[in-house]
mmCIF file of C-alpha atoms in Angstrom:
data_model
loop_
_atom_site.group_PDB
_atom_site.id
_atom_site.type_symbol
_atom_site.label_atom_id
_atom_site.label_comp_id
_atom_site.label_asym_id
_atom_site.label_seq_id
_atom_site.Cartn_x
_atom_site.Cartn_y
_atom_site.Cartn_z
ATOM 1 C CA MET A 1 1.727 18.690 -0.453
ATOM 2 C CA CYS A 2 -1.733 17.831 -1.703
ATOM 3 C CA LYS A 3 -4.444 20.339 -0.924
ATOM 4 C CA GLU A 4 -8.002 19.182 -0.499
ATOM 5 C CA GLY A 5 -11.367 20.786 -0.946
ATOM 6 C CA THR A 6 -14.621 19.833 0.692
ATOM 7 C CA VAL A 7 -18.078 19.870 -0.840
ATOM 8 C CA ARG A 8 -21.142 19.217 1.313
ATOM 9 C CA ARG A 9 -24.685 19.109 0.053
ATOM 10 C CA TRP A 10 -27.869 18.189 1.822
ATOM 11 C CA SER A 11 -30.957 16.928 0.011
ATOM 12 C CA GLY A 12 -34.187 15.246 1.035
ATOM 13 C CA GLY A 13 -34.180 16.656 4.570
ATOM 14 C CA LYS A 14 -32.327 14.312 6.901
ATOM 15 C CA GLU A 15 -32.636 11.323 4.603
ATOM 16 C CA ARG A 16 -29.483 11.892 2.623
ATOM 17 C CA ILE A 17 -26.241 13.758 3.266
ATOM 18 C CA ARG A 18 -23.420 13.900 0.782
ATOM 19 C CA LYS A 19 -19.809 14.636 1.684
ATOM 20 C CA SER A 20 -17.101 14.973 -0.949
ATOM 21 C CA ILE A 21 -13.363 15.430 -0.487
ATOM 22 C CA PHE A 22 -11.456 16.313 -3.621
ATOM 23 C CA ASN A 23 -7.823 16.753 -4.603
ATOM 24 C CA SER A 24 -7.594 20.314 -5.844
ATOM 25 C CA GLN A 25 -4.011 19.678 -6.975
ATOM 26 C CA PHE A 26 -4.971 16.991 -9.510
ATOM 27 C CA SER A 27 -2.431 17.723 -12.229
ATOM 28 C CA ILE A 28 -4.655 17.367 -15.314
ATOM 29 C CA LEU A 29 -7.976 18.997 -14.420
ATOM 30 C CA ASN A 30 -8.248 22.320 -12.632
ATOM 31 C CA SER A 31 -10.221 22.618 -9.411
ATOM 32 C CA GLN A 32 -13.251 24.140 -11.141
ATOM 33 C CA PHE A 33 -13.787 21.047 -13.277
ATOM 34 C CA ILE A 34 -13.050 18.748 -10.331
ATOM 35 C CA THR A 35 -15.637 20.437 -8.121
ATOM 36 C CA SER A 36 -18.321 20.470 -10.796
ATOM 37 C CA PHE A 37 -17.798 16.842 -11.763
ATOM 38 C CA VAL A 38 -17.558 15.550 -8.194
ATOM 39 C CA GLN A 39 -20.821 17.264 -7.289
ATOM 40 C CA SER A 40 -22.545 15.546 -10.213
ATOM 41 C CA VAL A 41 -21.275 11.986 -9.698
ATOM 42 C CA PRO A 42 -24.105 10.596 -7.496
ATOM 43 C CA LEU A 43 -26.654 12.056 -9.902
ATOM 44 C CA VAL A 44 -25.136 10.912 -13.202
ATOM 45 C CA PHE A 45 -23.393 7.656 -12.334
ATOM 46 C CA GLY A 46 -26.406 5.474 -13.044
ATOM 47 C CA LYS A 47 -27.111 6.914 -16.498
ATOM 48 C CA GLU A 48 -23.815 8.144 -17.907
ATOM 49 C CA GLY A 49 -20.252 6.885 -18.316
ATOM 50 C CA ARG A 50 -18.810 3.730 -19.870
ATOM 51 C CA SER A 51 -18.937 0.689 -17.606
ATOM 52 C CA ILE A 52 -15.680 -1.319 -17.548
ATOM 53 C CA HIS A 53 -16.383 -3.568 -14.550
ATOM 54 C CA LYS A 54 -19.597 -4.582 -12.806
ATOM 55 C CA GLN A 55 -19.980 -7.090 -10.030
ATOM 56 C CA ARG A 56 -20.937 -6.062 -6.494
ATOM 57 C CA ASN A 57 -19.278 -2.714 -7.206
ATOM 58 C CA GLU A 58 -19.176 -0.968 -10.556
ATOM 59 C CA ILE A 59 -16.440 1.019 -12.298
ATOM 60 C CA LYS A 60 -17.159 3.533 -15.037
ATOM 61 C CA VAL A 61 -15.026 5.846 -17.142
ATOM 62 C CA PHE A 62 -16.279 9.394 -17.751
ATOM 63 C CA ASP A 63 -15.039 12.037 -20.145
ATOM 64 C CA VAL A 64 -14.456 15.206 -18.130
ATOM 65 C CA ASN A 65 -13.407 18.111 -20.324
ATOM 66 C CA GLY A 66 -11.563 15.694 -22.608
ATOM 67 C CA VAL A 67 -9.882 13.796 -19.763
ATOM 68 C CA PRO A 68 -10.880 10.161 -18.993
ATOM 69 C CA VAL A 69 -11.784 9.831 -15.318
ATOM 70 C CA ASN A 70 -12.350 6.579 -13.431
ATOM 71 C CA VAL A 71 -15.214 6.345 -10.924
ATOM 72 C CA LYS A 72 -15.765 3.324 -8.694
ATOM 73 C CA GLN A 73 -19.141 3.030 -7.023
ATOM 74 C CA TYR A 74 -19.214 1.046 -3.791
ATOM 75 C CA LYS A 75 -22.613 -0.471 -3.134
ATOM 76 C CA VAL A 76 -24.466 -0.016 0.138
ATOM 77 C CA PRO A 77 -22.680 -2.107 2.803
ATOM 78 C CA HIS A 78 -24.520 -4.643 4.929
ATOM 79 C CA PHE A 79 -26.106 -3.018 7.971
ATOM 80 C CA PRO A 80 -23.379 -3.859 10.531
ATOM 81 C CA ASN A 81 -20.729 -2.407 8.212
ATOM 82 C CA ARG A 82 -22.839 0.705 7.643
ATOM 83 C CA VAL A 83 -22.541 1.329 11.382
ATOM 84 C CA VAL A 84 -18.819 0.504 11.440
ATOM 85 C CA TYR A 85 -17.995 2.704 8.425
ATOM 86 C CA THR A 86 -20.057 5.600 9.777
ATOM 87 C CA PHE A 87 -18.657 5.737 13.297
ATOM 88 C CA PHE A 88 -15.553 3.569 13.717
ATOM 89 C CA ARG A 89 -13.619 2.981 10.512
ATOM 90 C CA PRO A 90 -13.011 4.953 7.298
ATOM 91 C CA PRO A 91 -15.161 3.669 4.397
ATOM 92 C CA LYS A 92 -13.536 1.935 1.440
ATOM 93 C CA ALA A 93 -13.751 4.989 -0.823
ATOM 94 C CA GLU A 94 -12.010 7.179 1.745
ATOM 95 C CA ARG A 95 -9.317 4.573 2.376
ATOM 96 C CA ALA A 96 -8.657 4.215 -1.366
ATOM 97 C CA TYR A 97 -8.204 7.988 -1.623
ATOM 98 C CA ARG A 98 -5.939 8.275 1.428
ATOM 99 C CA TYR A 99 -3.858 5.256 0.489
ATOM 100 C CA ALA A 100 -3.380 6.562 -3.055
ATOM 101 C CA LEU A 101 -1.942 9.786 -1.693
ATOM 102 C CA LYS A 102 0.356 7.813 0.606
ATOM 103 C CA LEU A 103 1.564 5.477 -2.144
ATOM 104 C CA LEU A 104 2.319 8.364 -4.479
ATOM 105 C CA SER A 105 4.224 10.140 -1.705
ATOM 106 C CA LEU A 106 6.353 6.983 -1.396
ATOM 107 C CA GLY A 107 7.039 6.903 -5.135
ATOM 108 C CA ILE A 108 4.686 3.987 -5.886
ATOM 109 C CA LYS A 109 2.550 4.385 -9.002
ATOM 110 C CA THR A 110 -1.210 4.231 -8.576
ATOM 111 C CA PRO A 111 -3.885 6.229 -10.405
ATOM 112 C CA GLU A 112 -3.835 9.776 -9.096
ATOM 113 C CA PRO A 113 -6.737 10.299 -6.694
ATOM 114 C CA ILE A 114 -9.268 12.981 -7.536
ATOM 115 C CA ALA A 115 -11.976 12.612 -4.882
ATOM 116 C CA TYR A 116 -14.044 10.408 -2.683
ATOM 117 C CA ILE A 117 -17.754 10.864 -2.124
ATOM 118 C CA LEU A 118 -19.783 9.520 0.777
ATOM 119 C CA THR A 119 -23.565 9.487 0.920
ATOM 120 C CA LYS A 120 -25.593 8.820 4.040
ATOM 121 C CA LYS A 121 -29.148 7.674 4.578
ATOM 122 C CA ASN A 122 -30.867 7.688 7.956
ATOM 123 C CA GLY A 123 -27.583 8.797 9.467
ATOM 124 C CA LEU A 124 -25.560 5.834 8.176
ATOM 125 C CA LEU A 125 -23.206 5.343 5.255
ATOM 126 C CA HIS A 126 -25.040 4.580 2.019
ATOM 127 C CA VAL A 127 -23.452 4.518 -1.469
ATOM 128 C CA SER A 128 -19.887 5.847 -1.828
ATOM 129 C CA TYR A 129 -17.588 6.647 -4.754
ATOM 130 C CA TYR A 130 -13.863 6.845 -5.434
ATOM 131 C CA VAL A 131 -12.796 9.089 -8.316
ATOM 132 C CA SER A 132 -9.342 8.790 -9.843
ATOM 133 C CA GLU A 133 -7.234 9.178 -12.941
ATOM 134 C CA GLN A 134 -7.898 6.596 -15.676
ATOM 135 C CA VAL A 135 -4.483 5.114 -16.437
ATOM 136 C CA ALA A 136 -3.377 3.696 -19.787
ATOM 137 C CA TYR A 137 -1.477 0.621 -18.578
ATOM 138 C CA GLY A 138 -2.399 -2.111 -21.047
ATOM 139 C CA HIS A 139 -1.676 -5.341 -19.165
ATOM 140 C CA THR A 140 -2.568 -7.120 -15.935
ATOM 141 C CA MET A 141 -0.840 -9.990 -14.173
ATOM 142 C CA TYR A 142 -3.566 -12.325 -15.433
ATOM 143 C CA GLU A 143 -1.643 -12.478 -18.701
ATOM 144 C CA LEU A 144 1.488 -13.862 -17.070
ATOM 145 C CA GLY A 145 -0.507 -16.589 -15.346
ATOM 146 C CA ARG A 146 -1.468 -18.152 -18.663
ATOM 147 C CA GLY A 147 1.070 -20.251 -20.530
ATOM 148 C CA GLY A 148 4.693 -20.839 -19.644
ATOM 149 C CA ILE A 149 7.455 -18.494 -18.577
ATOM 150 C CA SER A 150 9.531 -18.643 -21.756
ATOM 151 C CA GLY A 151 10.173 -15.125 -23.008
ATOM 152 C CA ARG A 152 8.585 -13.624 -19.913
ATOM 153 C CA GLU A 153 11.527 -13.958 -17.564
ATOM 154 C CA PRO A 154 12.454 -10.242 -17.624
ATOM 155 C CA ILE A 155 8.911 -9.188 -16.697
ATOM 156 C CA LEU A 156 8.653 -11.802 -13.943
ATOM 157 C CA LYS A 157 12.050 -10.785 -12.561
ATOM 158 C CA ALA A 158 10.973 -7.141 -12.588
ATOM 159 C CA PHE A 159 7.721 -8.044 -10.842
ATOM 160 C CA ALA A 160 9.477 -10.011 -8.109
ATOM 161 C CA GLU A 161 11.880 -7.114 -7.523
ATOM 162 C CA TYR A 162 8.989 -4.622 -7.579
ATOM 163 C CA THR A 163 7.132 -6.656 -4.957
ATOM 164 C CA ALA A 164 10.259 -6.898 -2.824
ATOM 165 C CA GLY A 165 10.624 -3.129 -3.095
ATOM 166 C CA LEU A 166 7.062 -2.617 -1.870
ATOM 167 C CA HIS A 167 7.687 -4.870 1.112
ATOM 168 C CA GLU A 168 11.040 -3.311 1.954
ATOM 169 C CA SER A 169 9.215 0.041 1.986
ATOM 170 C CA GLY A 170 6.611 -1.316 4.407
ATOM 171 C CA ILE A 171 3.801 -1.522 1.824
ATOM 172 C CA TYR A 172 1.518 -4.570 1.842
ATOM 173 C CA HIS A 173 -1.413 -4.775 -0.593
ATOM 174 C CA ARG A 174 -3.880 -7.170 1.023
ATOM 175 C CA ASP A 175 -5.657 -7.858 -2.273
ATOM 176 C CA TYR A 176 -2.538 -8.470 -4.378
ATOM 177 C CA SER A 177 -4.451 -10.311 -7.071
ATOM 178 C CA PRO A 178 -3.729 -10.417 -10.824
ATOM 179 C CA GLY A 179 -6.340 -7.841 -11.810
ATOM 180 C CA ASN A 180 -5.052 -5.300 -9.292
ATOM 181 C CA ILE A 181 -1.513 -5.224 -10.693
ATOM 182 C CA LEU A 182 -1.176 -3.387 -13.996
ATOM 183 C CA PHE A 183 2.015 -3.264 -16.032
ATOM 184 C CA GLN A 184 3.558 -1.921 -19.203
ATOM 185 C CA TYR A 185 6.613 -3.388 -20.895
ATOM 186 C CA GLU A 186 8.363 -1.011 -23.259
ATOM 187 C CA ASN A 187 11.946 -0.786 -24.506
ATOM 188 C CA GLY A 188 13.097 -3.472 -22.095
ATOM 189 C CA GLU A 189 11.614 -1.726 -19.057
ATOM 190 C CA THR A 190 8.619 -2.872 -17.020
ATOM 191 C CA ARG A 191 6.506 -0.370 -15.087
ATOM 192 C CA PHE A 192 3.846 -1.402 -12.573
ATOM 193 C CA CYS A 193 0.770 0.298 -11.180
ATOM 194 C CA LEU A 194 -1.394 -0.754 -8.215
ATOM 195 C CA ILE A 195 -5.173 -0.413 -8.233
ATOM 196 C CA ASP A 196 -8.053 -1.369 -5.906
ATOM 197 C CA ILE A 197 -6.032 -0.189 -2.954
ATOM 198 C CA ASN A 198 -8.590 0.202 -0.179
ATOM 199 C CA ARG A 199 -7.102 -2.839 1.620
ATOM 200 C CA MET A 200 -3.520 -1.871 2.475
ATOM 201 C CA ARG A 201 -1.213 -2.293 5.439
ATOM 202 C CA PHE A 202 1.809 -0.133 6.178
ATOM 203 C CA GLY A 203 4.592 -1.351 8.428
ATOM 204 C CA ARG A 204 7.285 -3.995 8.601
ATOM 205 C CA VAL A 205 6.796 -6.885 6.155
ATOM 206 C CA SER A 206 8.770 -10.012 6.997
ATOM 207 C CA VAL A 207 10.090 -12.209 4.201
ATOM 208 C CA LYS A 208 7.629 -14.958 5.142
ATOM 209 C CA LYS A 209 4.682 -12.556 5.103
ATOM 210 C CA GLY A 210 5.955 -11.132 1.843
ATOM 211 C CA CYS A 211 5.976 -14.595 0.292
ATOM 212 C CA ALA A 212 2.347 -15.031 1.356
ATOM 213 C CA ASN A 213 1.514 -11.928 -0.692
ATOM 214 C CA PHE A 214 1.955 -13.941 -3.919
ATOM 215 C CA ALA A 215 -0.832 -16.356 -2.941
ATOM 216 C CA ARG A 216 -3.624 -14.846 -5.042
ATOM 217 C CA LEU A 217 -1.687 -14.913 -8.312
ATOM 218 C CA TRP A 218 -2.438 -17.347 -11.108
ATOM 219 C CA GLY A 219 0.255 -19.437 -12.758
ATOM 220 C CA GLN A 220 2.176 -22.652 -12.990
ATOM 221 C CA GLU A 221 4.818 -23.846 -10.564
ATOM 222 C CA PRO A 222 7.824 -22.731 -12.688
ATOM 223 C CA MET A 223 6.526 -19.167 -12.587
ATOM 224 C CA PHE A 224 6.308 -19.168 -8.804
ATOM 225 C CA ARG A 225 9.741 -20.731 -8.458
ATOM 226 C CA LEU A 226 11.208 -18.000 -10.625
ATOM 227 C CA LEU A 227 9.390 -15.299 -8.652
ATOM 228 C CA ALA A 228 10.622 -16.825 -5.390
ATOM 229 C CA GLN A 229 14.241 -16.865 -6.550
ATOM 230 C CA HIS A 230 14.236 -13.226 -7.622
ATOM 231 C CA TYR A 231 12.229 -12.099 -4.597
ATOM 232 C CA ALA A 232 14.681 -13.852 -2.288
ATOM 233 C CA ALA A 233 17.638 -12.263 -4.064
ATOM 234 C CA ALA A 234 16.102 -8.804 -3.797
ATOM 235 C CA ARG A 235 15.486 -9.230 -0.075
ATOM 236 C CA ARG A 236 18.723 -11.109 0.624
ATOM 237 C CA ALA A 237 16.760 -14.121 1.853
ATOM 238 C CA ASP A 238 17.051 -17.892 1.537
ATOM 239 C CA PRO A 239 15.634 -18.818 -1.907
ATOM 240 C CA GLU A 240 14.656 -22.356 -0.825
ATOM 241 C CA LYS A 241 12.585 -20.998 2.061
ATOM 242 C CA CYS A 242 10.945 -18.467 -0.260
ATOM 243 C CA ILE A 243 10.023 -21.210 -2.730
ATOM 244 C CA ARG A 244 8.487 -23.329 0.046
ATOM 245 C CA TRP A 245 6.561 -20.413 1.546
ATOM 246 C CA ILE A 246 5.227 -19.127 -1.766
ATOM 247 C CA MET A 247 4.094 -22.564 -2.894
ATOM 248 C CA TYR A 248 2.511 -23.286 0.494
ATOM 249 C CA TYR A 249 0.530 -20.033 0.713
ATOM 250 C CA HIS A 250 -0.504 -20.233 -2.942
ATOM 251 C CA ALA A 251 -1.866 -23.772 -2.514
ATOM 252 C CA ARG A 252 -3.597 -22.895 0.760
ATOM 253 C CA PHE A 253 -5.369 -19.870 -0.711
ATOM 254 C CA TRP A 254 -6.608 -21.665 -3.813
ATOM 255 C CA LYS A 255 -7.729 -24.763 -1.904
ATOM 256 C CA VAL A 256 -9.963 -22.552 0.247
ATOM 257 C CA TRP A 257 -11.202 -20.677 -2.818
ATOM 258 C CA ALA A 258 -11.998 -23.913 -4.665
ATOM 259 C CA ARG A 259 -13.836 -25.333 -1.654
ATOM 260 C CA LYS A 260 -15.971 -22.188 -1.298
ATOM 261 C CA HIS A 261 -16.876 -22.282 -4.980
ATOM 262 C CA GLY A 262 -17.453 -26.032 -5.157
ATOM 263 C CA MET A 263 -14.636 -26.617 -7.605
ATOM 264 C CA PRO A 264 -11.734 -29.090 -7.652
ATOM 265 C CA PHE A 265 -8.385 -27.635 -6.652
ATOM 266 C CA ASP A 266 -5.823 -27.329 -9.427
ATOM 267 C CA ARG A 267 -2.452 -25.882 -8.455
ATOM 268 C CA GLU A 268 -1.965 -24.496 -11.969
ATOM 269 C CA VAL A 269 -4.718 -21.874 -11.732
#
């Protein structure tokens, strides 16, 4: 069982409170290095580390005693969400940490969680951070959405079966988009890893709901037909229904996305 440590520091009177929960059983770094690094994150994030993603939130990689560590900074939420995340619902960083522990306990690969850090200002959630292992998976599902399916059938079959396995285990990633699914293909075997996991649901996943989970993926119709066939086989479902559901939910999602972004809808996105 994972043991946790807690670090609390107060600075600036009542203006800022920092709370950190860290995984003292992280298998690569000992607890001394974890504690020291976690305490420093809010102070060094803006000036150190290598940025690998920056939009509303930013992700950086830090070298901690020779080990690459991934830190995601969640920006200050809008005011209503600051209230919600302070008093009624766990913040995104905390959910990512808790869900990572749950996924790993279920045998699902995700970067090992190291810590989450919450800062408060004027009594409400401010900036937060999720700290995890930096994994070496070299591919994302974006790659399979470009071009045809020739030569990629084994990976697509493995992905459909992997997704079916998640759903059969009651795991539903609500942001199952191409960049959040990493994979490695070596010696005829495909291994997957889930990231950006703060939006998860655990519980029964029907076949129809499972088919809707493919909606955010990119690709051409033959790819989705192949995924539907293998997904249906893995879940002992009707392949024709799976094809219809996957194509319907995929088109619906991307039509809404295109309308919001003022772009024409193209099924082969």
